[in-house]
Amino acid sequence: MNLGVISKCHLIAKNKPALVKKLLQFFGVVEPEDWQKYYAGMEIAFRRTRFEQSDVGAITAWLRLGEIEAEKLDCPKYSKSKFEKAVRSIRTLTVLPPEEFEPQMQQLCREAGVVLAFIPSIKRCGSRHYVNAYQWCSAVVKSP
């Protein structure tokens, strides 16, 4: 899947420095060790299925895409009561087709101070199994 973040290129010695630089920029870190500390250490923040091959790099790229989308949107301070009300409303929307309920879900969440981003899955990510990934992403992006 091409999400337009990093150009596809052959992984040969002469391309490695440029690719590493692009990856570090994408993840918002200066050194590979910074990625290791921040992203690789967060494996406990998301669940993986035992039955599907998944890759920490793919998972963290998928989560980073969520962070980037969340950073683009502005929303008010989180309100637990508004979010609980939004969740009740969202439950009634799930009978609608996704193209109708997704924007409504996003709006209800945003009004409660929660950014809901829909990020396509990435190969070897197993993202359909990450039911808590959004909660983690939201907490990281919006934390003070």
PDB file of C-alpha atoms in Angstrom:
ATOM      1  CA  MET A   1       0.000   0.000   0.000  1.00  0.00           C
ATOM      2  CA  ASN A   2       1.353   3.387  -0.922  1.00  0.00           C
ATOM      3  CA  LEU A   3       0.291   6.057   1.544  1.00  0.00           C
ATOM      4  CA  GLY A   4       2.666   8.617   0.038  1.00  0.00           C
ATOM      5  CA  VAL A   5       4.758   8.917   3.171  1.00  0.00           C
ATOM      6  CA  ILE A   6       8.007   7.362   1.985  1.00  0.00           C
ATOM      7  CA  SER A   7       8.845   6.587  -1.631  1.00  0.00           C
ATOM      8  CA  LYS A   8       9.390   2.963  -2.500  1.00  0.00           C
ATOM      9  CA  CYS A   9      13.033   2.240  -3.304  1.00  0.00           C
ATOM     10  CA  HIS A  10      15.392  -0.707  -3.482  1.00  0.00           C
ATOM     11  CA  LEU A  11      17.172  -1.301  -0.208  1.00  0.00           C
ATOM     12  CA  ILE A  12      20.775  -1.117  -1.321  1.00  0.00           C
ATOM     13  CA  ALA A  13      23.760   0.335   0.489  1.00  0.00           C
ATOM     14  CA  LYS A  14      23.702   3.678  -1.338  1.00  0.00           C
ATOM     15  CA  ASN A  15      19.997   4.246  -0.532  1.00  0.00           C
ATOM     16  CA  LYS A  16      20.210   3.395   3.176  1.00  0.00           C
ATOM     17  CA  PRO A  17      21.278   6.820   4.548  1.00  0.00           C
ATOM     18  CA  ALA A  18      18.483   8.647   2.699  1.00  0.00           C
ATOM     19  CA  LEU A  19      15.921   6.021   3.703  1.00  0.00           C
ATOM     20  CA  VAL A  20      16.973   6.156   7.360  1.00  0.00           C
ATOM     21  CA  LYS A  21      16.723   9.955   7.277  1.00  0.00           C
ATOM     22  CA  LYS A  22      13.191   9.792   5.804  1.00  0.00           C
ATOM     23  CA  LEU A  23      12.127   7.196   8.372  1.00  0.00           C
ATOM     24  CA  LEU A  24      13.482   9.259  11.264  1.00  0.00           C
ATOM     25  CA  GLN A  25      11.647  12.334   9.955  1.00  0.00           C
ATOM     26  CA  PHE A  26       8.428  10.345   9.569  1.00  0.00           C
ATOM     27  CA  PHE A  27       8.635   9.075  13.141  1.00  0.00           C
ATOM     28  CA  GLY A  28       9.638  12.504  14.453  1.00  0.00           C
ATOM     29  CA  VAL A  29      12.882  11.347  16.043  1.00  0.00           C
ATOM     30  CA  VAL A  30      16.529  12.319  15.597  1.00  0.00           C
ATOM     31  CA  GLU A  31      18.357   9.015  16.041  1.00  0.00           C
ATOM     32  CA  PRO A  32      17.376   5.352  15.568  1.00  0.00           C
ATOM     33  CA  GLU A  33      17.879   4.933  19.316  1.00  0.00           C
ATOM     34  CA  ASP A  34      15.137   7.526  19.903  1.00  0.00           C
ATOM     35  CA  TRP A  35      12.730   5.422  17.838  1.00  0.00           C
ATOM     36  CA  GLN A  36      13.784   2.371  19.829  1.00  0.00           C
ATOM     37  CA  LYS A  37      13.107   4.116  23.142  1.00  0.00           C
ATOM     38  CA  TYR A  38       9.754   5.581  22.137  1.00  0.00           C
ATOM     39  CA  TYR A  39       8.153   3.231  19.635  1.00  0.00           C
ATOM     40  CA  ALA A  40       9.663  -0.204  20.136  1.00  0.00           C
ATOM     41  CA  GLY A  41       9.213   0.096  23.874  1.00  0.00           C
ATOM     42  CA  MET A  42       5.471   0.676  23.535  1.00  0.00           C
ATOM     43  CA  GLU A  43       4.571  -2.863  22.491  1.00  0.00           C
ATOM     44  CA  ILE A  44       2.679  -3.283  25.718  1.00  0.00           C
ATOM     45  CA  ALA A  45       0.394  -0.424  24.673  1.00  0.00           C
ATOM     46  CA  PHE A  46      -1.297  -2.482  21.966  1.00  0.00           C
ATOM     47  CA  ARG A  47      -2.531  -6.015  21.558  1.00  0.00           C
ATOM     48  CA  ARG A  48      -1.375  -8.372  18.849  1.00  0.00           C
ATOM     49  CA  THR A  49      -2.983 -11.567  17.710  1.00  0.00           C
ATOM     50  CA  ARG A  50      -1.022 -14.753  18.238  1.00  0.00           C
ATOM     51  CA  PHE A  51      -2.184 -16.152  14.921  1.00  0.00           C
ATOM     52  CA  GLU A  52      -1.112 -13.464  12.498  1.00  0.00           C
ATOM     53  CA  GLN A  53       2.400 -12.444  11.560  1.00  0.00           C
ATOM     54  CA  SER A  54       2.927  -8.834  12.526  1.00  0.00           C
ATOM     55  CA  ASP A  55       5.873  -6.505  12.452  1.00  0.00           C
ATOM     56  CA  VAL A  56       6.647  -3.885  15.107  1.00  0.00           C
ATOM     57  CA  GLY A  57       7.890  -1.509  12.388  1.00  0.00           C
ATOM     58  CA  ALA A  58       4.614  -1.808  10.469  1.00  0.00           C
ATOM     59  CA  ILE A  59       2.577  -1.439  13.647  1.00  0.00           C
ATOM     60  CA  THR A  60       4.466   1.651  14.776  1.00  0.00           C
ATOM     61  CA  ALA A  61       4.187   3.168  11.279  1.00  0.00           C
ATOM     62  CA  TRP A  62       0.427   2.618  11.403  1.00  0.00           C
ATOM     63  CA  LEU A  63       0.210   4.203  14.855  1.00  0.00           C
ATOM     64  CA  ARG A  64       2.390   7.115  13.695  1.00  0.00           C
ATOM     65  CA  LEU A  65       0.016   7.708  10.775  1.00  0.00           C
ATOM     66  CA  GLY A  66      -2.748   7.963  13.363  1.00  0.00           C
ATOM     67  CA  GLU A  67      -0.715  10.444  15.393  1.00  0.00           C
ATOM     68  CA  ILE A  68      -0.069  12.561  12.298  1.00  0.00           C
ATOM     69  CA  GLU A  69      -3.777  12.612  11.407  1.00  0.00           C
ATOM     70  CA  ALA A  70      -4.714  13.461  14.989  1.00  0.00           C
ATOM     71  CA  GLU A  71      -2.219  16.338  15.064  1.00  0.00           C
ATOM     72  CA  LYS A  72      -3.939  17.916  12.036  1.00  0.00           C
ATOM     73  CA  LEU A  73      -7.220  18.310  13.886  1.00  0.00           C
ATOM     74  CA  ASP A  74      -8.013  20.730  16.645  1.00  0.00           C
ATOM     75  CA  CYS A  75     -10.527  19.854  19.298  1.00  0.00           C
ATOM     76  CA  PRO A  76     -11.598  21.155  22.690  1.00  0.00           C
ATOM     77  CA  LYS A  77     -10.305  19.798  25.976  1.00  0.00           C
ATOM     78  CA  TYR A  78     -11.425  16.237  26.735  1.00  0.00           C
ATOM     79  CA  SER A  79     -14.751  15.956  28.520  1.00  0.00           C
ATOM     80  CA  LYS A  80     -15.554  12.579  30.043  1.00  0.00           C
ATOM     81  CA  SER A  81     -19.282  13.314  30.258  1.00  0.00           C
ATOM     82  CA  LYS A  82     -19.461  14.510  26.638  1.00  0.00           C
ATOM     83  CA  PHE A  83     -17.497  11.482  25.481  1.00  0.00           C
ATOM     84  CA  GLU A  84     -19.766   9.078  27.362  1.00  0.00           C
ATOM     85  CA  LYS A  85     -22.738  10.763  25.692  1.00  0.00           C
ATOM     86  CA  ALA A  86     -20.979  10.535  22.312  1.00  0.00           C
ATOM     87  CA  VAL A  87     -20.382   6.807  22.781  1.00  0.00           C
ATOM     88  CA  ARG A  88     -24.077   6.262  23.462  1.00  0.00           C
ATOM     89  CA  SER A  89     -24.920   8.144  20.257  1.00  0.00           C
ATOM     90  CA  ILE A  90     -22.257   6.290  18.287  1.00  0.00           C
ATOM     91  CA  ARG A  91     -23.800   2.946  19.202  1.00  0.00           C
ATOM     92  CA  THR A  92     -26.970   3.959  17.374  1.00  0.00           C
ATOM     93  CA  LEU A  93     -25.011   4.984  14.261  1.00  0.00           C
ATOM     94  CA  THR A  94     -23.399   1.614  13.601  1.00  0.00           C
ATOM     95  CA  VAL A  95     -26.468   0.389  11.696  1.00  0.00           C
ATOM     96  CA  LEU A  96     -25.662   2.958   8.992  1.00  0.00           C
ATOM     97  CA  PRO A  97     -23.156   2.391   6.164  1.00  0.00           C
ATOM     98  CA  PRO A  98     -19.559   3.390   7.084  1.00  0.00           C
ATOM     99  CA  GLU A  99     -19.557   6.376   4.719  1.00  0.00           C
ATOM    100  CA  GLU A 100     -22.427   7.790   6.766  1.00  0.00           C
ATOM    101  CA  PHE A 101     -21.481   6.827  10.320  1.00  0.00           C
ATOM    102  CA  GLU A 102     -17.715   7.482  10.206  1.00  0.00           C
ATOM    103  CA  PRO A 103     -17.955  11.290   9.757  1.00  0.00           C
ATOM    104  CA  GLN A 104     -20.678  11.465  12.396  1.00  0.00           C
ATOM    105  CA  MET A 105     -18.570   9.415  14.816  1.00  0.00           C
ATOM    106  CA  GLN A 106     -15.601  11.695  14.214  1.00  0.00           C
ATOM    107  CA  GLN A 107     -17.694  14.806  14.859  1.00  0.00           C
ATOM    108  CA  LEU A 108     -19.231  13.430  18.058  1.00  0.00           C
ATOM    109  CA  CYS A 109     -15.802  12.424  19.346  1.00  0.00           C
ATOM    110  CA  ARG A 110     -14.217  15.743  18.380  1.00  0.00           C
ATOM    111  CA  GLU A 111     -16.900  17.659  20.288  1.00  0.00           C
ATOM    112  CA  ALA A 112     -15.918  15.628  23.370  1.00  0.00           C
ATOM    113  CA  GLY A 113     -12.215  16.392  22.929  1.00  0.00           C
ATOM    114  CA  VAL A 114     -11.292  13.103  21.264  1.00  0.00           C
ATOM    115  CA  VAL A 115      -9.783  12.839  17.794  1.00  0.00           C
ATOM    116  CA  LEU A 116     -10.932   9.737  15.922  1.00  0.00           C
ATOM    117  CA  ALA A 117      -8.785   8.942  12.885  1.00  0.00           C
ATOM    118  CA  PHE A 118      -9.435   6.100  10.446  1.00  0.00           C
ATOM    119  CA  ILE A 119      -6.106   4.827   9.138  1.00  0.00           C
ATOM    120  CA  PRO A 120      -5.970   2.074   6.498  1.00  0.00           C
ATOM    121  CA  SER A 121      -4.247  -1.072   7.681  1.00  0.00           C
ATOM    122  CA  ILE A 122      -0.665  -1.727   6.647  1.00  0.00           C
ATOM    123  CA  LYS A 123       0.630  -5.100   5.504  1.00  0.00           C
ATOM    124  CA  ARG A 124       2.007  -7.157   8.430  1.00  0.00           C
ATOM    125  CA  CYS A 125       0.418  -4.749  10.860  1.00  0.00           C
ATOM    126  CA  GLY A 126      -2.550  -6.837  11.917  1.00  0.00           C
ATOM    127  CA  SER A 127      -4.251  -3.514  12.667  1.00  0.00           C
ATOM    128  CA  ARG A 128      -7.746  -4.916  12.574  1.00  0.00           C
ATOM    129  CA  HIS A 129      -6.855  -6.504  15.910  1.00  0.00           C
ATOM    130  CA  TYR A 130      -5.781  -3.280  17.618  1.00  0.00           C
ATOM    131  CA  VAL A 131      -8.886  -2.305  19.485  1.00  0.00           C
ATOM    132  CA  ASN A 132      -6.919  -0.159  21.943  1.00  0.00           C
ATOM    133  CA  ALA A 133      -4.601   1.477  19.400  1.00  0.00           C
ATOM    134  CA  TYR A 134      -6.820   4.527  19.040  1.00  0.00           C
ATOM    135  CA  GLN A 135      -7.023   5.053  22.782  1.00  0.00           C
ATOM    136  CA  TRP A 136      -3.241   4.912  23.046  1.00  0.00           C
ATOM    137  CA  CYS A 137      -2.697   7.192  20.070  1.00  0.00           C
ATOM    138  CA  SER A 138      -5.118   9.765  21.405  1.00  0.00           C
ATOM    139  CA  ALA A 139      -3.486   9.755  24.818  1.00  0.00           C
ATOM    140  CA  VAL A 140      -0.017  10.250  23.347  1.00  0.00           C
ATOM    141  CA  VAL A 141      -0.947  13.011  20.920  1.00  0.00           C
ATOM    142  CA  LYS A 142      -3.173  15.012  23.231  1.00  0.00           C
ATOM    143  CA  SER A 143      -1.358  14.542  26.528  1.00  0.00           C
ATOM    144  CA  PRO A 144      -0.066  17.776  28.148  1.00  0.00           C
TER     145      PRO A 144
END
